[in-house]
Structure formats: C-alpha cells, structure tokens
C-alpha positions as a printed Julia matrix, in Angstrom:
172×3 Matrix{Float64}:
   6.76   13.47    5.13
   7.4    10.84    2.9
   4.55    8.61    1.84
   5.79    5.23   -0.1
   3.45    3.45   -2.46
   4.8    -0.06   -3.3
   3.01   -2.01   -5.61
   2.88   -6.08   -5.72
   0.66   -6.35   -9.16
   2.64   -8.05  -11.62
   1.24   -5.98  -14.17
   3.23   -2.16  -14.5
   0.69    0.29  -14.68
  -1.83   -1.65  -13.2
  -5.62   -0.57  -11.86
  -4.33   -1.58   -8.13
  -1.04    0.63   -8.58
  -3.64    3.7    -9.96
  -5.91    3.58   -6.91
  -2.92    2.95   -4.65
  -1.17    6.3    -5.82
  -4.51    8.09   -5.68
  -4.48    7.26   -1.99
  -1.44    8.51   -1.57
  -2.08   11.89   -3.68
  -5.21   12.42   -0.99
  -2.93   11.97    2.27
   0.23   13.96    0.78
   0.39   17.35    1.86
   2.24   20.09    0.06
   5.45   19.98    1.27
   5.06   15.98    1.44
   6.93   13.54   -0.99
   5.07   10.65   -2.77
   7.37    7.54   -3.86
   6.09    4.9    -6.16
   7.68    1.36   -6.18
   6.04   -0.75   -8.97
   7.51   -4.13   -8.22
   6.4    -5.28  -11.63
   9.01   -2.92  -13.15
  11.68   -5.22  -10.81
  10.8    -8.78  -11.5
  14.01   -9.44  -13.08
  15.8    -8.58   -9.67
  13.29   -9.52   -7.4
  15.05  -13.05   -6.65
  18.74  -11.76   -6.69
  20.24  -11.96   -3.42
  22.3    -9.97   -2.97
  21.02   -7.06   -5.2
  21.97   -3.57   -5.0
  19.06   -2.53   -6.76
  16.61   -4.3    -3.99
  18.44   -3.15   -1.13
  17.63    0.47   -2.62
  14.03   -0.16   -2.96
  13.92   -1.52    0.49
  15.59    1.41    2.19
  13.26    3.49    0.56
  10.1     1.51    1.76
  11.8     1.38    5.08
  12.26    5.2     5.36
   8.78    6.4     4.69
   6.55    7.78    7.17
   3.44    6.04    5.49
   3.47    2.81    3.37
   0.56    2.01    1.06
   1.39   -1.81    0.42
  -1.36   -2.82   -2.66
  -1.58   -6.08   -4.22
  -4.58   -7.46   -6.18
  -6.25  -10.29   -4.67
  -4.58  -13.48   -5.63
  -5.81  -17.06   -4.68
  -7.79  -14.87   -1.77
  -4.28  -13.27   -0.67
  -1.58  -10.75   -1.68
   0.79  -11.81   -4.77
   3.87  -13.39   -4.69
   5.76  -11.06   -5.99
   5.18   -8.48   -3.29
   5.6   -11.25   -0.67
   9.12  -12.19   -2.33
   9.75   -8.52   -1.95
   8.61   -8.24    1.33
  11.04  -11.01    2.57
  13.92   -8.9     2.44
  13.0    -7.58    5.64
  13.39   -9.33    9.29
  11.21   -8.77   11.78
  11.3    -4.93   12.91
  12.59   -3.05   10.0
   9.72   -1.41    9.54
   9.15   -0.38   12.74
   9.0     3.46   12.12
   6.61    3.13    9.4
   2.58    3.22    9.23
   1.4     0.93    6.98
  -2.06    0.86    5.18
  -2.94   -2.5     3.23
  -4.77   -2.15   -0.22
  -6.0    -4.84   -2.2
  -8.35   -5.08   -5.13
 -10.34   -7.71   -5.8
 -12.99   -8.94   -8.71
 -15.88   -9.07   -6.11
 -16.95   -8.77   -2.16
 -15.91  -12.28   -1.56
 -12.41  -11.58   -0.77
 -13.08   -8.07    0.92
 -11.58   -9.59    4.28
  -8.1   -10.44    2.17
  -6.36   -7.09    3.19
  -6.71   -7.81    7.1
  -6.64  -11.41    7.29
  -3.49  -11.79    5.08
  -1.54   -8.43    4.47
  -2.03   -6.39    7.77
  -0.67   -9.39    9.9
   2.57   -9.75    7.39
   3.18   -5.81    8.0
   2.68   -6.25   11.85
   4.97   -9.11   11.53
   7.71   -6.93    9.88
   7.32   -4.42   12.6
   4.95   -1.61   10.82
   2.01    0.23   13.05
  -1.08   -0.69   10.93
  -3.16    1.78   12.76
  -5.99    2.14   10.19
  -8.63    0.1     8.49
  -7.43   -1.65    5.73
  -8.91   -0.73    2.09
 -10.88   -3.25   -0.26
 -11.75   -2.2    -3.66
 -13.8    -3.98   -5.81
 -12.4    -3.93   -9.66
 -15.9    -3.5   -11.03
 -16.31   -0.48   -8.98
 -13.33    1.2    -9.56
 -14.91    4.07  -11.41
 -16.14    5.15   -8.35
 -13.05    5.12   -6.81
 -12.73    9.06   -5.88
 -16.05    8.43   -3.26
 -14.45    4.83   -1.82
 -11.26    7.14   -1.3
 -12.85   10.26    0.42
 -14.94    8.23    2.62
 -11.74    6.2     3.61
  -9.74    9.23    4.22
 -12.57   10.7     6.35
 -12.4     7.77    8.54
  -9.19    7.21    8.7
  -7.0    10.62    8.72
  -6.91   11.1    12.47
  -4.73    8.09   13.0
  -2.28    9.11   10.11
   0.49   12.01   10.85
  -1.2    14.11    8.1
   0.08   17.76    7.17
  -2.07   20.17    8.7
  -3.48   21.22    5.42
  -4.64   18.07    4.44
  -6.13   17.06    7.95
  -8.04   20.47    8.07
  -9.46   19.5     4.67
 -10.44   16.34    5.3
 -12.2    17.42    8.88
 -14.17   20.07    6.85
 -15.67   17.7     4.6
C-alpha cells in the first residue's frame, strides 16, 4: 500500500511536515511505501501550466491509498500553496484515495479548520475522508507521540492498514 503525505507549508522541512510524516510512519506497515511531497520544494513550478513536474506530483498523490494532507493554519484555513496544487484536480480525480486532513496551528482557536475548510475540499475532489481530522497545536508539538497514538487508536479501524499495524493498534 502507498501512503502519500502532501505538505502545504511554504517553509520546507516544517513542523507541519514532521507531524504528517510521523503520522504516515505510524500507519505504514512493513511492506507499505511512504511518499512525502513537500510543496515548498516546488514553489517555482506551482503556477506553471502545463508542468510535467506538477503533473508527476499530482499522479503520485492520486495513486495513493492513504493521503495525508497537511497544512499550517493561515487566516483560519489551509495555505494558498496547498490550494494552488489541489486546483490541478477535477471533481473526482481523488476517487480512490482515503484522505486525512491534518492542520497545525498556534492555539485551539482554529481546531475546527481541518473539518470546516480542508475536509470539504478533499471530498469535492472525490476523496473519501472516513476518519477524524487531526489538528495539532504547535505549542504541544513536544507531545506529538501521544497525540498521534491517541488519534491512530481512535481511527485505525477506518483505514486500509497492514494487518501488523492494525494488530499493534488494537493491542494498545
């Protein structure tokens, strides 16, 4: 199974990316692949139409079984960088993908942002979004392991996980 992490933080190597990658690694089984796309590394191409590089990235995203879409909270929603990339898809292009909205933010004031803003966009593109969204307060990033453990425990049954990963989650 392929798990893809799409990061819309304009800063390469961000805490948002680290959190999304950590979630992907928790969900990945021994035979799964994890693909990380950090859009900050492609800002020179994001508005290029057509762009072979962007088309390749879009194909990688659409070919994943699980897609973790991560963004920091900017003005109570996801970044323009992420939106610009997702604009490459038509209404059903992510129809075979299970997506997980993940957002980071400074405080609890924006904790609904992944559900109110990012989830509807992913559904519009055809993705199934069967799990809770994940909002991570950046001041609590040092408790990321605990936050992810709790989230995975609550949501693993809704994802097509490797048997070993599922058994590990159920054992907790």
